Backbone as a ProteinNet text record, in pm:
[ID]
protein_1_A
[PRIMARY]
AEEEEEEEDDLDAVPCGQICKHCAAWQGLRTKHCHDCGRCVRRFDHHCFWVGTCVGEKNHPRFVWYLVTQVALILWAFHVSYTGMRYRSTFTALFEDNAGPIMLCFALFIFILFVGSLLGFHVWLVLTAQTTWEVSSKNKITYLRGVPHNVQPFSVGATQNCADFWCRVPPPGYHRKPLRELRVWSTTETVWENRYYVC
[TERTIARY]
1157.6	1177.5	1260.9	1354.8	1454.9	1326.7	1235.8	1112.6	1049	1053.7	893.4	980.1	1097.5	1213.5	1223.4	1220.7	1292.1	1124.7	965.9	815.1	865.4	847.8	900.9	949.1	1072.8	1124.3	1076.2	1036.6	940.3	845.4	745.9	641.4	715	775.8	805	971.1	972.8	1093.8	996.5	1069.1	1004.6	1074.3	1043.2	1087.9	1154.2	1240.5	1309.7	1343.9	1366.9	1398.8	1484.9	1513.6	1664.5	1648	1814.4	1886.7	1826	1777.8	1690	1809.8	1702.1	1816.4	1855.6	1798.3	1790.8	1864.5	1888.1	1991.3	2091.5	2038.4	2128.1	2129.1	1990.2	2019.7	1881.8	1893.7	1823.6	1670.4	1636.5	1445.1	1439.1	1383.1	1313.6	1184.1	1094.1	946.4	891.4	766.6	694.9	768.8	867.9	969.1	949.3	898.2	990	1005.5	1046.7	1129.1	1051	1087	985.1	1055.6	1015	1133.1	1109	932.5	925.1	984.9	1002.3	1108.7	1253.9	1297.8	1392.5	1474.1	1371.9	1416	1376.5	1356.6	1276.7	1228	1111.2	956.6	913	936.3	934.2	718.7	669.3	522.8	427	556.2	488.6	318.5	292.6	118.7	106.1	160.1	167	240.5	246.2	272.5	204.9	142.9	61.5	54.1	13.7	48.6	0.3	-99.9	-203.1	-60.5	-35.5	-0.8	157.7	208.8	340.2	479.3	427.5	523.6	466.1	547.4	499.5	403.9	319.5	220.4	283.6	344.9	433.5	427	460.8	466.7	483.3	553.3	490.2	383.9	362	241.8	156.2	131.2	-5.1	-135.5	-95.4	-239.3	-315.6	-156.2	-192.1	-263.1	-264.1	-296.8	-479.9	-461.7	-606.3	-712.4	-652.3	-699.6	-730.4	-640	-617.5	-771.1	-774.1	-907.9	-1079.4	-1024.9	-1118	-1182.8	-1059.8	-1077.5	-1163.9	-1126.8	-1190.3	-1300.7	-1380.6	-1482.4	-1555.9	-1503.3	-1629.9	-1597.1	-1543.8	-1495.1	-1640.1	-1648.1	-1692.3	-1853.1	-1901.4	-2035	-2031.1	-1965.4	-1981.9	-2039.1	-1999.9	-1983.2	-2119.5	-2146	-2281.6	-2418.5	-2394.1	-2539.3	-2510.4	-2406.6	-2358.5	-2438.2	-2437.1	-2469.7	-2638.6	-2652.3	-2791.4	-2868.5	-2832.7	-2955.4	-2949.7	-2853.5	-2916.6	-2931.6	-3051.7	-3153.5	-3224.4	-3298.6	-3415.1	-3556.3	-3597.4	-3756.4	-3883.2	-3893.9	-3957.5	-4103.5	-4166.8	-4338.5	-4271.9	-4148.2	-4154.7	-4055	-3995.4	-3905.2	-3786.5	-3803.6	-3755.1	-3698.4	-3814.6	-3789.4	-3663.6	-3735.9	-3601.9	-3461.4	-3458.1	-3325.1	-3240.6	-3357.9	-3304.4	-3243.3	-3317.9	-3276.6	-3113.4	-3138.4	-3044.2	-2907	-2924.4	-2798.1	-2705.5	-2674.7	-2494.4	-2505.8	-2571.6	-2610.7	-2676.1	-2756.3	-2776.9	-2621.8	-2556.3	-2441.9	-2344.1	-2310.5	-2243.1	-2282.3	-2373.9	-2388.7	-2341.2	-2366	-2356.2	-2176.2	-2092.6	-1974.7	-1929	-1975.2	-1948	-2023.3	-2125.4	-2170.1	-2058.3	-1991.7	-1909.7	-1813.4	-1707.2	-1575.9	-1630.1	-1786.9	-1784.6	-1802.3	-1791.9	-1809.4	-1646.4	-1602	-1447.9	-1345.3	-1334.2	-1283.9	-1369.4	-1464.2	-1615.1	-1502.9	-1532.3	-1467.1	-1322.7	-1258.1	-1105.2	-1090	-1145.5	-1163.9	-1215	-1308.8	-1338.6	-1226.6	-1220.5	-1091.3	-938.8	-914.4	-783	-841	-1001.3	-1022.9	-1011.3	-1084.6	-1028.7	-879.2	-793.2	-644.2	-604.7	-661.5	-601.1	-675.2	-828.4	-880.3	-807.4	-732.2	-679.1	-523.9	-486.4	-292.3	-236.6	-318	-226.4	-231.2	-172.6	-109.8	-154.1	-222	-241.8	-100.2	-14.8	98.5	67.4	32.1	27.2	-107.1	-191.2	-366.6	-326.9	-291.6	-297.1	-136.8	-94.5	49.1	83.3	10.2	24.4	94.8	34.6	113.8	249.9	291.2	426.1	554.7	483.7	574.6	590	772.2	815.4	723.7	767	722.4	570.6	480.3	352.6	333.4	381.3	342.6	371.6	220.2	200.1	122	81.4	0.1	-135.8	-221.9	-354.4	-471	-513.3	-599.4	-697.7	-708.3	-833.4	-734.7	-634.8	-469.4	-409	-458.3	-400.9	-229.9	-133.7	-11.7	21.2	-28	53.8	-94.3	-204.6	-319.8	-280.8	-315.8	-301	-453.4	-609.2	-731.3	-718.6	-843.1	-887.3	-917.5	-887	-868	-735.1	-669.2	-469.4	-441.4	-488.9	-456.2	-440.8	-584	-619.3	-519.6	-540.4	-410.9	-244.9	-233.3	-101.4	-71.6	-141.3	-158.9	-168.9	-269	-331	-241.4	-192.8	-114.4	-26.8	62.1	190.3	320.7	392.2	552.4	593.7	602.6	635.1	730.7	655.6	840	984.7	1055.4	1161.3	1191.4	1096.6	1068.4	939	915.5	807.4	830.3	738	740.4	634.4	675.7	520.1	585.6	483.8	447.6	452.9	486.4	512.2	394.1	459.3	320.2	245.1	275.2	226.8	140.7	141	14.1	-6.2	-1.3	-40.8	-223.4	-120.5	-219.8	-325.6	-286.7	-366.6	-490.3	-454.9	-565	-664.1	-570	-676.4	-751.5	-814.7	-883.5	-1005.9	-975.5	-1014.8	-1087.5	-1268.2	-1387.2	-1368.8	-1457.7	-1455.3	-1546.5	-1555	-1698.3	-1712.9	-1641.6	-1631.9	-1656.2	-1549.6	-1606.2	-1625.9	-1724.4	-1766.5	-1834.2	-1853.6	-1993	-2064.3	-2126	-2297.5	-2261.8	-2122.8	-2151	-1973.7	-1958.5	-1833.4	-1828.3	-1778.1	-1784.8	-1676.7
2901.8	3003.2	2967.5	2848.1	2809.6	2696.8	2651.5	2515.3	2601.7	2728.2	2856.9	2881.6	2953	2949.3	2902.4	2754.1	2634.3	2617.6	2641.4	2622.6	2713.3	2856.2	2952.6	2939	2891.1	2884.3	2779.2	2662.1	2599.8	2618.1	2709.4	2793.9	2845.9	2908.4	3027	2933.8	2785.4	2712.1	2712.3	2672	2639.4	2516.5	2430.7	2292.5	2302.8	2285	2229.4	2106.8	2048	1844.9	1780.4	1666.2	1599.2	1527.5	1408.1	1342.8	1251.8	1152.6	1068.9	903.7	819.7	718.7	594.3	572.4	460	468	603	654.6	770.8	850.7	953.6	1084.5	1084.7	1235.9	1274.6	1414.4	1576.3	1514.5	1517.3	1523.3	1612.2	1707.2	1841.2	1811.8	1933.6	1878	1762	1763	1623.5	1510.4	1490.2	1379.1	1296.7	1178.1	1018.6	920.5	855.1	703.4	638.6	550.9	422.1	328.5	249.4	108.2	-21.6	52.6	-83.8	-33	104.3	140.6	182.1	196.5	217.9	360.7	487.5	604.5	708.5	808.4	927.6	981.8	970	1080.2	1214.7	1297.6	1437.8	1429.5	1506.2	1503.5	1374.8	1255	1146.2	1088.9	1023.9	1032	867.1	783.7	675.5	533.1	426.6	381.7	246.5	273.6	212.8	82.8	-5.1	-169.9	-209.4	-113	-127.4	-35.9	59.6	123.6	108.5	6.7	-40.7	2	157.7	269.6	379.7	438.4	564.7	649.4	744.7	795.4	963.1	1027.4	1115.5	1246.5	1347.8	1526.3	1522.8	1402.9	1420.5	1344.6	1259.6	1171.4	1147.7	1265.8	1242.4	1255.6	1413.7	1416.9	1325.8	1248	1134.9	1055.1	1025.4	881.1	940.6	1066.6	1117.5	1119.8	1124.8	1118.3	976.6	874.2	751.2	691.6	750.5	744.6	755	882	894.5	834.4	790.9	777	557.5	521.8	371.4	399.8	535.9	547.9	546.6	586.8	605	518.3	442.5	261.1	203.7	149	126.9	137.2	277.7	337.3	294	336.8	266.4	121	-3.2	-129.2	-144.2	-88	-123.2	-68.5	44	71.1	-20.1	-70.8	-216.9	-279.1	-359.9	-469.1	-441.1	-343.1	-294.2	-331.4	-239.6	-222.8	-383.5	-488.4	-565.6	-731.7	-670	-733.5	-768.3	-822.8	-861.4	-891.9	-780.3	-796.6	-930.1	-996.8	-1106.7	-1097.8	-1118	-1094.2	-1168.8	-1270.5	-1344.1	-1298.5	-1289	-1248.7	-1407.8	-1548.1	-1608.2	-1631.5	-1601.1	-1577.7	-1513.3	-1402	-1263.8	-1314.1	-1358.5	-1390.3	-1492.5	-1673.7	-1711.9	-1674.7	-1537.7	-1473.4	-1401	-1383.4	-1276.3	-1266.8	-1420.8	-1434.5	-1360.4	-1368.6	-1242.9	-1121.1	-1069.3	-909.2	-885	-913.4	-880.4	-928.2	-999.8	-1024.4	-955.8	-927.3	-811.3	-683.5	-631.4	-503.1	-494.1	-599.9	-592.2	-582.1	-629	-628.5	-538	-475.2	-315.8	-227.3	-240.6	-142.7	-155.1	-265.8	-256.2	-216.4	-234.5	-169.7	-9.1	39.6	194.9	261.4	192.1	226.9	235.3	157.8	147.6	205.5	219.1	357.1	478.6	458.2	611.4	681.4	599	651.7	694.9	663	661.4	780.5	807.5	916.7	1034	1062.9	1180.6	1239.7	1083.9	1088.5	1177.3	1141	1233.3	1377	1392.3	1539.8	1589.6	1521	1612	1631.7	1519.5	1594.5	1732.7	1728.2	1809.3	1902.1	1958.2	2087.1	2135.9	2043.6	2059.3	2033.7	2049.2	2068.4	1935.1	1818.6	1720	1565.9	1472.5	1367.1	1256.8	1111.1	1064.7	1005.1	996	1002.9	1064.7	1242.9	1278.1	1347.6	1254.5	1232.4	1130.9	1016.1	890.5	876.3	936.8	943.2	1128.5	1171.7	1338.5	1288.9	1230.6	1251	1203.1	1124.2	1057.7	1164	1251.4	1280.7	1424.4	1402.4	1558.6	1669.9	1775.8	1890.9	1860.3	1763.7	1818.5	1805.7	1755.6	1784.3	1884.5	1905	2017.3	2062.2	2028	2116.2	2139.3	2241.4	2187.1	2133	2017.9	1896.1	1943.3	2125.1	2140.7	2228.5	2225.9	2332.4	2247.2	2297.5	2220	2291.5	2284.5	2336.4	2394.6	2367.5	2369.6	2402.5	2401	2457.7	2605.1	2736.8	2840.8	2846.9	2751.3	2806.5	2729.4	2637.4	2569.8	2584.1	2698	2765.1	2687.7	2798.1	2813.1	2701.1	2587.1	2461.6	2345.8	2361.2	2273.6	2379.3	2464.3	2526.4	2467.1	2470.4	2506.2	2279.9	2236.3	2105.1	2027.8	2105.3	2074.9	2186.6	2291.8	2393.5	2401.3	2410.8	2495.5	2366.8	2394.1	2327.7	2289.4	2200.2	2215.6	2286.9	2357.4	2417.1	2365.6	2472.1	2379.7	2337.8	2368	2353.6	2312.4	2308.8	2355.6	2407.4	2502.8	2581.3	2579.3	2550.3	2573.9	2653.6	2691.9	2883.5	2791.4	2915.8	2885.6	2847.2	2762.9	2676.5	2752.6	2907.4	2984.7	3069	3036.7	3133.3	3040.9	2908.8	2770.3	2795.4	2813.6	2829.4	2943.6	3013.1	3089.7	3154.8	3081.9	3082.1	2925.4	2820.6	2741.3	2798	2936.1	2935.3	3003.5	3070.3	3135.7	3088.7	3153.4	3058.3	3030.4	2858.2	2868.4	2792.6	2791.9	2759.4	2637.6	2531.4	2396	2421.4	2485.2	2496.8	2601.6	2642.3	2751.6	2714.6	2849.1	2855.8	2758.1	2744.3	2669.7	2573.7	2527.1	2385.3	2360.3	2212.2	2141.4	1984.9	2026.8	1955.7	1848.9
3979.7	3898.5	3759.3	3738.7	3617.1	3546.1	3617.6	3553.5	3454.7	3542.8	3473.3	3348.8	3349.2	3223.9	3099.9	3166.9	3034.4	3033.5	3084.4	2986.3	2917.1	2932.7	2873.8	2729	2729.9	2622.6	2592.1	2588.3	2532.8	2470.9	2485.5	2412.8	2323.9	2346.8	2247.7	2131.3	2177.6	2077.8	1926.4	1835.6	1760.9	1665	1693	1630.8	1466.5	1473.2	1319.8	1223.4	1345.8	1250	1335	1298.3	1379.8	1227.5	1319.4	1225.2	1237.2	1077.6	1104.3	1181.1	1268.6	1340.3	1298.7	1187.5	1104	940	853.9	782.5	800.1	871.2	957	822.2	802.1	768.7	773.9	788.8	804.6	802.7	881	853.4	882.6	831.9	876.2	892.4	970.4	1001.8	941.3	936.5	865.7	812.3	807.4	748.8	819.4	783.4	866.4	797.7	883.6	797.4	728.5	655.8	599.3	649.8	683.8	727.7	585.2	511.9	423.5	282.4	294.6	132.7	178.2	343.5	360.3	348.1	347.3	313.4	408	427.9	492.2	326.6	387.8	250.7	343.9	297.1	337.3	309.9	411.3	465	485	537.8	507	553.4	471	513.2	564.8	477.4	509.4	412.9	448.8	323.6	230.4	178.2	102	15.2	81.2	6.7	-116.9	-153.1	-288.2	-381.3	-355.5	-503.3	-502.2	-353.7	-301.3	-324.6	-233.8	-198.2	-179.7	-19.2	48	-17.6	60.4	21.1	75.2	5.4	48	3	2.2	-72.2	-194.5	-260.5	-396.8	-494.5	-439.4	-487.3	-410.6	-310.9	-254.3	-322.4	-401	-438.2	-583	-575.6	-741.9	-649.7	-548	-446.5	-418	-419.9	-375.8	-494.7	-649.1	-727.1	-765.5	-692.2	-742.3	-676.4	-523.3	-431.6	-493.4	-604.7	-693.5	-762.5	-831.5	-919.4	-934.3	-819.6	-703.5	-708.3	-645.8	-621.7	-697.9	-807.4	-999.7	-1023.4	-1027.8	-1104	-970.8	-856.2	-816.5	-825.6	-864	-855.1	-981.2	-1070.7	-1220.8	-1186.5	-1141.1	-1169.9	-1050.6	-970.6	-921	-967.1	-1058.5	-1149	-1299.9	-1332.6	-1444.7	-1342.9	-1224.7	-1189.5	-1129.9	-1097.6	-1067.4	-1140.4	-1291.1	-1374.2	-1499.9	-1451.5	-1511.5	-1482.7	-1343.1	-1270.9	-1362.4	-1355.4	-1411	-1258.5	-1327.1	-1213.9	-1219.3	-1133.9	-1099.1	-1006.5	-1000.3	-945.6	-790.7	-754.8	-641.3	-595.7	-465.1	-407.1	-437.5	-449.4	-521.1	-586.4	-706.3	-834.8	-855.5	-835.9	-802.6	-802.8	-680.4	-604.1	-718.2	-762.1	-827.8	-947.2	-1013.8	-1089.2	-1151.5	-1020.7	-1029.2	-913.2	-853.1	-750.1	-779.4	-903.4	-908.8	-863.9	-964.7	-975.7	-828	-705.3	-615.1	-560.6	-527	-441.6	-492.3	-630.9	-675.7	-636.6	-588.2	-525.8	-430.4	-356.1	-185.8	-164.3	-218.6	-227.9	-269.3	-354.7	-399.8	-276.3	-272.4	-178.8	21.6	-18.2	131.6	68.9	-62.2	-98.3	-107.7	-185.9	-165	-48.4	87.4	232.9	265.6	229.1	259.4	204.7	43.1	-21.7	-6	35.8	17.8	147.1	193.6	410.4	373.8	255.4	309.5	180.4	99.9	32.1	145.6	152.9	317.5	376.8	451	556.4	442.1	356.9	243.3	214.2	188.3	174	275.4	407.3	463.4	529.2	538.8	519.7	442.3	326.6	292.4	282.5	312.9	353.7	506.9	596.4	721.3	685.4	631.2	586.3	669.4	703.4	761.8	736.9	811	695.5	784.4	741.3	815.1	957.2	921	1022.5	1131	1146.9	1200.8	1295.7	1220	1268	1416.8	1329.6	1412	1498.6	1491.6	1582	1653.4	1633.3	1762.4	1886.3	1923.1	2106.2	2067.8	1960.9	1933.2	1860.8	1780.5	1686.4	1782.1	1761.3	1840.2	1866.3	1705.9	1689	1726.9	1700.9	1749.6	1900.5	1991.1	2189.1	2220.2	2262.7	2349	2230.1	2116.2	1993.6	2096.8	2118.3	2143.9	2076.4	2046.2	2016.7	1914.8	1877.7	1834.5	1730.6	1711.5	1589.3	1560.8	1379.9	1284.5	1259.2	1270	1364.1	1137.5	1093.8	912.6	849.5	879.9	811.2	837.8	640	631.8	546.6	593.5	556.7	474.9	452.3	357.2	224.7	225.8	128.5	-10.7	120.2	88.3	78.6	178.3	191.1	30.7	1.1	-112.6	-172.3	-291.5	-356.7	-323.7	-197.1	-213.8	-211.4	-192.6	-225.2	-356.4	-395.7	-562.1	-646.6	-634.9	-704.8	-694.8	-622.4	-599.5	-525.8	-612.1	-594.8	-437.3	-377	-250.7	-211.3	-49.1	-50.6	19.8	28.2	10.1	205.1	323.5	347.5	508	629.8	668	786.1	841.8	937.5	1044.3	1189.4	1237.8	1373.5	1408.6	1503.2	1614.2	1664.7	1870.2	1964.1	2007.3	2114	2174.4	2235	2239.9	2207.1	2047.9	1976.4	1942.3	1885.3	1889.6	1975.1	2112.8	2232.3	2257.2	2174.5	2227.1	2076.1	1950.9	1855.2	1902.3	2003.6	2025.1	2104	2152	2257	2180	2043.3	2011.9	1911.2	1903	1845	1703.1	1657.9	1541.7	1476.8	1362.1	1281.9	1357.5	1388	1439.3	1588.2	1648.4	1814.6	1853.2	1940.9	1988.9	2110.3	2158.3	2327.4	2265.2	2144.3	2077	2074.8	2017.8	1980	1931.9	1934.7	1955.3	1847.3	1719	1619.1	1680.1
[MASK]
+++++++++++++++++++++++++++++++++++++++++++++++++++++++++++++++++++++++++++++++++++++++++++++++++++++++++++++++++++++++++++++++++++++++++++++++++++++++++++++++++++++++++++++++++++++++++++++++++++++++

């Protein structure tokens, strides 16, 4: 009977945060200590070696714009390289005259796959109000333990998530609904998961 009561309490409990084991600072929900930077970062996404800092609450929108500009730059370079090729009647002559542009187009195609996929992933994160850290470490993060796999606990709908991400000042703190409410929500049908198909 006591175990059932404890489980009931766990379902109604709402986590609020913890003390950081490394810098003794208060970590609200969605905060993580970055060992590379040596500080706690709110709404931690990841430490990016390309930009040399953590991507978190204050610079995540700029990071997404950075990815957009990188994709645009790669597409422009691909266009310039492709239009620089000269037509030849045989494959051998075509490759001899255009070896540089062909190899550059191939390399740029590989880059666009990588950077384009990264941009697509971050757009999905914005639409679902998640972070890379939360997606990759969902089972390790204390405030996400027990949350059903098909529930994003901080999401308020794609439109509102975008508005919050791009236009609003970050909130003073993040709040998660009780597990009982999240589990009820997980059994309702959505566009992505319903009785007809599951994405």
